[in-house]
Coordinates of C-alpha atoms and ligand atoms in Angstrom, one line a residue:
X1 CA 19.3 0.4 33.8
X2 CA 15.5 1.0 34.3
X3 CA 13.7 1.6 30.9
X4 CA 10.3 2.4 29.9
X5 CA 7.5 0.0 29.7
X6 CA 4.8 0.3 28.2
X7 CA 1.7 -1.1 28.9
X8 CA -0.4 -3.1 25.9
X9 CA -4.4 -1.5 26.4
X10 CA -6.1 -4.7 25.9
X11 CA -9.4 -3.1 26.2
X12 CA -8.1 -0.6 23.6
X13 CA -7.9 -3.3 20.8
X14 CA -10.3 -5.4 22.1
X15 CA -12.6 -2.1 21.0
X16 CA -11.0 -2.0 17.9
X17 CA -11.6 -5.7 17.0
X18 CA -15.0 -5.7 18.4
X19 CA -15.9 -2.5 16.3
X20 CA -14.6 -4.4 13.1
X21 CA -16.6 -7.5 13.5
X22 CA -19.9 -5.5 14.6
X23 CA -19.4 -3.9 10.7
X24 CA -19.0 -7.6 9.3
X25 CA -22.2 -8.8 11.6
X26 CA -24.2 -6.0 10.2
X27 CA -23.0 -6.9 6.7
X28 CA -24.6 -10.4 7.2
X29 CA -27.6 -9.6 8.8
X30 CA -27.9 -7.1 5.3
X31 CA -27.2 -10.3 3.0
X32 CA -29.3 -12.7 5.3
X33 CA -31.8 -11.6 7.7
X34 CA -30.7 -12.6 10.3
X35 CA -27.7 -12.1 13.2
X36 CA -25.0 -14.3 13.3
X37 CA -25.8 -16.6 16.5
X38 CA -23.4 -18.0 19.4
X39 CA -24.9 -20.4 21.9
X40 CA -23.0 -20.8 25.1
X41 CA -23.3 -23.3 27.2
X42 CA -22.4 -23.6 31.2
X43 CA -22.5 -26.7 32.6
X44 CA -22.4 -26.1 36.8
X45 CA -22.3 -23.0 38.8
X46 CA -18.2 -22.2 39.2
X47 CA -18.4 -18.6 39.3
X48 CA -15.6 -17.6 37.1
X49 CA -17.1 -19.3 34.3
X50 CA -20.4 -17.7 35.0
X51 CA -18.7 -14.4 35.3
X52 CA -16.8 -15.3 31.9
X53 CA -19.6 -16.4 30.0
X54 CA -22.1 -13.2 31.1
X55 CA -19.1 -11.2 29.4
X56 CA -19.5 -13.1 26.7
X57 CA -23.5 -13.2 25.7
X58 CA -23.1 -9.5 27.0
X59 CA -20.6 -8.6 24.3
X60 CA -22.0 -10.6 21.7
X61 CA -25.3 -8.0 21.5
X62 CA -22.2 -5.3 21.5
X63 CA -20.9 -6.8 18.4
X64 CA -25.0 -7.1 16.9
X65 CA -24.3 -11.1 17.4
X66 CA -27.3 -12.7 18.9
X67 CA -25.6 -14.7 21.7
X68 CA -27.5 -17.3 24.1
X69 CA -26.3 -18.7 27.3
X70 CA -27.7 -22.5 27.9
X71 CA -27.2 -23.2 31.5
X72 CA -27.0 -27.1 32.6
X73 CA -26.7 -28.9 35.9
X74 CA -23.6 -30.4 37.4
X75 CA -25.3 -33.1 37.4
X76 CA -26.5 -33.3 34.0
X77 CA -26.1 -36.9 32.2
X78 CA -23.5 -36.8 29.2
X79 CA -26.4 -38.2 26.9
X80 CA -28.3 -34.6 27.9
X81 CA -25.7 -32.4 27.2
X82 CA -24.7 -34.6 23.8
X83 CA -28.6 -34.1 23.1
X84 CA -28.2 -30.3 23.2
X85 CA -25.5 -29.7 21.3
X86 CA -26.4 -32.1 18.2
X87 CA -29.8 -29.8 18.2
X88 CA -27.8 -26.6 17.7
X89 CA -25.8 -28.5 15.4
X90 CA -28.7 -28.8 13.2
X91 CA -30.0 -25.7 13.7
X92 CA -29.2 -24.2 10.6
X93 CA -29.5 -20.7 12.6
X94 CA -26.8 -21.2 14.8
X95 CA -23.3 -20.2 13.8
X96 CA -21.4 -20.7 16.8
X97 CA -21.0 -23.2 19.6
X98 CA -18.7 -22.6 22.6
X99 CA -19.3 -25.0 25.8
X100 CA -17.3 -23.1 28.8
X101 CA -14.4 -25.2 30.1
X102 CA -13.9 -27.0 32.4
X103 CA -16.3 -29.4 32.8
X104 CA -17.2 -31.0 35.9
X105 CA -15.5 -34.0 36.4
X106 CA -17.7 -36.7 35.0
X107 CA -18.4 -35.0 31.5
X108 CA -14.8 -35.9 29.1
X109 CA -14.3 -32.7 27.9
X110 CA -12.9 -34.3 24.5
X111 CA -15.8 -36.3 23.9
X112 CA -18.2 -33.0 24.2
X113 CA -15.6 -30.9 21.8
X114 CA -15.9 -33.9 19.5
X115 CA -19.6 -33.5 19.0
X116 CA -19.4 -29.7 18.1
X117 CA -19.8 -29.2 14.2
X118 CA -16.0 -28.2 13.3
X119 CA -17.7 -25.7 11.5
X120 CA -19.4 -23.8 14.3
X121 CA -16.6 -24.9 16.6
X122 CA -15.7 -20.9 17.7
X123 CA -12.9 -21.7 20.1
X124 CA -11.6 -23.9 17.7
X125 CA -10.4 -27.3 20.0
X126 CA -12.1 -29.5 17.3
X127 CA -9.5 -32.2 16.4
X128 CA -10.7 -30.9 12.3
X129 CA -9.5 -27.0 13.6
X130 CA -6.1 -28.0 15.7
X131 CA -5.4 -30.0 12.3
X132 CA -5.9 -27.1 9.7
X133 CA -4.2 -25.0 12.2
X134 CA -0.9 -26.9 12.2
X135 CA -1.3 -27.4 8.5
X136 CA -1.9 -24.4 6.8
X137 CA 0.6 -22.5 5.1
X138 CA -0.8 -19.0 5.9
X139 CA -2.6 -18.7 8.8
X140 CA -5.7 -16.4 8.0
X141 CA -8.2 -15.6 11.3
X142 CA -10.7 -14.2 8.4
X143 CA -11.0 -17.8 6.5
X144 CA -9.8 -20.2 10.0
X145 CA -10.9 -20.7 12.9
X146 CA -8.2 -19.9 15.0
X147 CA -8.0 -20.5 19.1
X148 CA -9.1 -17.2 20.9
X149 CA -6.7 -16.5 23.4
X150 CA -3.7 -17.3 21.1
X151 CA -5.3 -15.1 18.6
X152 CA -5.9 -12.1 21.0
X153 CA -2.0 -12.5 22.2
X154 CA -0.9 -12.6 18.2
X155 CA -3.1 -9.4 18.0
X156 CA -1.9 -7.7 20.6
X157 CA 2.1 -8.6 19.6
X158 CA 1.3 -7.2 15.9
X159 CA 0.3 -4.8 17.4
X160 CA 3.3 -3.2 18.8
X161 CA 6.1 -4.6 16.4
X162 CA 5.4 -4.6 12.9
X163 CA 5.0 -8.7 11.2
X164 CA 8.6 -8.5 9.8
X165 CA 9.6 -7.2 12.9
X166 CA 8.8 -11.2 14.6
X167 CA 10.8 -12.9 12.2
X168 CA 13.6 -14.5 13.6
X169 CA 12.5 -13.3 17.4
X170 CA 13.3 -15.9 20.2
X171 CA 9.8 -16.4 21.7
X172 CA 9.3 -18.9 25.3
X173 CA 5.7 -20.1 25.7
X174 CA 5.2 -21.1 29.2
X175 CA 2.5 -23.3 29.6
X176 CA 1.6 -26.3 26.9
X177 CA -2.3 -26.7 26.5
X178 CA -4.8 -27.2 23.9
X179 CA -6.4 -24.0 24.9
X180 CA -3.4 -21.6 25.1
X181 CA -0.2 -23.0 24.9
X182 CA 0.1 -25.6 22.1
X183 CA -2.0 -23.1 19.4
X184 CA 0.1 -19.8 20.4
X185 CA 3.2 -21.6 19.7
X186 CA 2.0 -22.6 16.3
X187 CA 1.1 -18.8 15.7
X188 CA 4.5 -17.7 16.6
X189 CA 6.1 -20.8 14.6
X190 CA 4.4 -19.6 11.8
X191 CA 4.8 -16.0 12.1
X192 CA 8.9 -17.1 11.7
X193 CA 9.8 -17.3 15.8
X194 CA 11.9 -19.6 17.1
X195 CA 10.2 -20.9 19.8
X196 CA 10.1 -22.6 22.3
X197 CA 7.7 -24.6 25.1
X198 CA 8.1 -24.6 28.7
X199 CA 6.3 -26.4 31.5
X200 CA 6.4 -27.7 34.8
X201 CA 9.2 -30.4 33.8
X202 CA 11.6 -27.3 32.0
X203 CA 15.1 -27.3 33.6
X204 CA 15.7 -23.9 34.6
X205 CA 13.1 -21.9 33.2
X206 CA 13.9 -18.1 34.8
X207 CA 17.2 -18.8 32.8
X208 CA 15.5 -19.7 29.1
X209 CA 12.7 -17.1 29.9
X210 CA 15.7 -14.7 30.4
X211 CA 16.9 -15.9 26.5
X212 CA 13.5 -14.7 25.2
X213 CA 12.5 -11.6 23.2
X214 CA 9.2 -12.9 23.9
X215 CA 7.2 -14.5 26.9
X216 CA 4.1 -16.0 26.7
X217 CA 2.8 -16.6 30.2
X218 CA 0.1 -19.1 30.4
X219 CA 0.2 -21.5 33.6
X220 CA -2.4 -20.6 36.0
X221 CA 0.0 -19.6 38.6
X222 CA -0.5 -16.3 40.2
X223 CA 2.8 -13.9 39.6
X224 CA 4.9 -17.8 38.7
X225 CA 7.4 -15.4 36.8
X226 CA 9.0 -13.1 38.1
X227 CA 10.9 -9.6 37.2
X228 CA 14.2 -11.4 37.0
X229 CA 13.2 -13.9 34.7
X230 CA 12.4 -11.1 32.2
X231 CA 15.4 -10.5 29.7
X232 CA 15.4 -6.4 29.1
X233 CA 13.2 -4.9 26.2
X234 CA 11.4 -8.4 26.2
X235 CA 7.3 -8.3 25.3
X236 CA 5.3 -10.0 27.8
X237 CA 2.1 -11.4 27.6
X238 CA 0.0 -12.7 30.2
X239 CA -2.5 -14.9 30.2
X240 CA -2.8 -15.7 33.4
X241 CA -6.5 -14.5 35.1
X242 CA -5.8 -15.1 39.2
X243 CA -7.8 -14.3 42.1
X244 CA -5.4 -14.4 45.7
X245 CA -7.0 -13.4 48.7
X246 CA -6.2 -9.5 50.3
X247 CA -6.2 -8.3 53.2
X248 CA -9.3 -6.8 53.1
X249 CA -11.1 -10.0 52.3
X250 CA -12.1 -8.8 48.6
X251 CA -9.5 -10.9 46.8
X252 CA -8.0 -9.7 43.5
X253 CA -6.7 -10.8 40.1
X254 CA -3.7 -11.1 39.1
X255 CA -1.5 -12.4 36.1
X256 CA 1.0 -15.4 35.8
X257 CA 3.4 -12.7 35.6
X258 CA 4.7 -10.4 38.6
X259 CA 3.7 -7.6 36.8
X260 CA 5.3 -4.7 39.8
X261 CA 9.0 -6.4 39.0
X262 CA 8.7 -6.6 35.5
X263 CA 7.8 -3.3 35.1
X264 CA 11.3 -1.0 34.2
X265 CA 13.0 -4.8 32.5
X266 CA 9.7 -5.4 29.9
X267 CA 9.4 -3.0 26.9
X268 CA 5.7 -4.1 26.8
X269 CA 3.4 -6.1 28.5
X270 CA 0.2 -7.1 29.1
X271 CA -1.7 -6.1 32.1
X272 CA -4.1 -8.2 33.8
X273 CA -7.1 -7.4 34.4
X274 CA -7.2 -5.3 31.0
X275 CA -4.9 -7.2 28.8
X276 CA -5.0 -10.6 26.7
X277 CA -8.8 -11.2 28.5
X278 CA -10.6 -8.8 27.3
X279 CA -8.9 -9.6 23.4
X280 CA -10.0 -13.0 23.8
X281 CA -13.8 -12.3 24.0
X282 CA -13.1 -10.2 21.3
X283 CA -11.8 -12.9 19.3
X284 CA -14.4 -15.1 20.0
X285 CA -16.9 -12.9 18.5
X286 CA -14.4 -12.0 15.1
X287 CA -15.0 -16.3 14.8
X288 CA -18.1 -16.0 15.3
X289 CA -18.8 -14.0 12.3
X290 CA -16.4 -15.9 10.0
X291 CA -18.1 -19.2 11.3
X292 CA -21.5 -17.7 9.8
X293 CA -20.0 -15.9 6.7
X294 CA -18.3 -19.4 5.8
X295 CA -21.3 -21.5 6.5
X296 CA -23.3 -19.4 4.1
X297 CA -20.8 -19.0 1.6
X298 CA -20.7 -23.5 1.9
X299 CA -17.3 -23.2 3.4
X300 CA -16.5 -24.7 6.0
X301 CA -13.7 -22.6 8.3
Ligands
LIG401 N1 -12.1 -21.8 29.7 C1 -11.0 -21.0 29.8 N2 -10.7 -20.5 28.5 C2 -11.6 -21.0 27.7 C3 -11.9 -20.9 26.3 O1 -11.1 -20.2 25.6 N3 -12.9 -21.5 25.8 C4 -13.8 -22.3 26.6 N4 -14.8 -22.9 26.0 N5 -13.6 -22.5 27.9 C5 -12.5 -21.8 28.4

């Protein structure tokens, strides 16, 4: 039987969010003269993390953050790069430090999160921020930094069933990286799912994704899962941000997520574009602000 599905406005909440942390920026600039600050840095010309990174210096001023992009070479030497981000370490202005992944090949992405102050680490891949994430009892976004995406798909699932309502919910997280995969499990683990993590070595993943009140779809793969894989009155996020060529020649973006088939099985889901991106940015800039209110307070996130 066909039901409804609703779709999750991303863009809606991301509003919402953005609205809320533009209050708490003003707030600070009241107590401290001054905006909270997020540098950016792109390293190399790929044009989706250009594209990402405009969105994100252009949102910043949205949310009265005063966001700077740093653009670098390809070729630029690690020593450079390490150079850079020690000075906005020190800069006792700066609240927030995001370098755009990935890097070109030659730069170890680890090494250069490594580097970033834990606390003006906004995305939150610091080894310090993965650990208090695992280890905290209560998982707080106002006093943590938390990862954004994983935080804009938490966001988005309180959003449409109330936080008792996730307790003992069967929740499949397809994908397992530091970015997405591995932190939005240990959201759901703590909000009291049972959850599981799939991958590219999971045995018969349409038939656990089918066991799942919840799918988290984060593997890069344009429309990987499909309608039938989607168990009915299931919430579906989608991570995934695609472009696949069209006829036309224009290309287009689409989800990890066949979004046409899983509409009528899902009772939500996120669309993409207009979905769990557009929350993410707006999470960035929420850790923004708790970055600077917990650095001028002499606690670290
Ligand atoms: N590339 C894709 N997603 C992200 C993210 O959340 N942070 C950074 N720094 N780079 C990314």
């Amino acid at each position: 039987m066909l039901r409804m599905t609703k779709l999750i406005d991303g863009g809606l909440h991301a509003e919402v969010l953005t609205e809320d942390t533009r209050r708490r920026a003003e707030s600070f600039f009241r107590r401290h003269a001054r905006k909270p600050r997020l540098d950016v840095i792109l390293v190399g010309d790929n044009p989706a993390s250009a594209s990402y990174v405009r969105t994100k210096t252009k949102m910043a001023a949205e949310a009265s953050i005063d966001g700077r992009l740093h653009r670098m070479q390809d070729e630029v030497s690690p020593g450079d790069l390490l150079r850079v981000l020690r000075s906005l370490n020190e800069d006792p202005n700066v609240d927030g430090i995001l370098v755009q992944l990935p890097l070109p090949s030659d730069l170890d992405p680890q090494m250069v999160i490594e580097v970033i102050d834990p606390a003006k680490d906004v995305d939150a891949f610091h080894p310090i921020n993965v650990g208090r994430l695992f280890t905290v009892n209560k998982v707080d976004p106002t006093v943590l930094l938390v990862p954004c995406t994983p935080l804009g798909c938490l966001l988005l699932l309180r959003s449409v069933i109330p936080p008792a309502g996730l307790t003992g919910k069967s929740a499949v997280v397809v994908g397992r990286s530091n970015i997405v995969g591995s932190p939005m499990a240990r959201l759901l683990t703590n909000a009291n799912c049972t959850v599981t993590i799939a991958h590219s070595k999971t045995l018969d993943l349409p038939g656990l994704c089918r066991t799942a009140d919840i799918v988290v779809a984060a593997v890069g793969r344009p429309e990987f899962i499909r309608g039938g894989w989607i168990k009915e009155g299931a919430i579906i996020l989608d991570v995934g941000i695609n472009r696949v060529p069209t006829p036309d020649g224009k290309g287009k973006i689409v989800g990890d997520v066949a979004t046409a088939e899983a509409i009528g099985r899902a009772a939500f889901l996120t669309p993409v574009p207009g979905g769990v991106g557009r929350m993410t940015v707006a999470c960035l800039l929420h850790n923004t602000v708790t970055a600077a209110e917990m650095r001028m307070k002499g606690k670290s996130p």
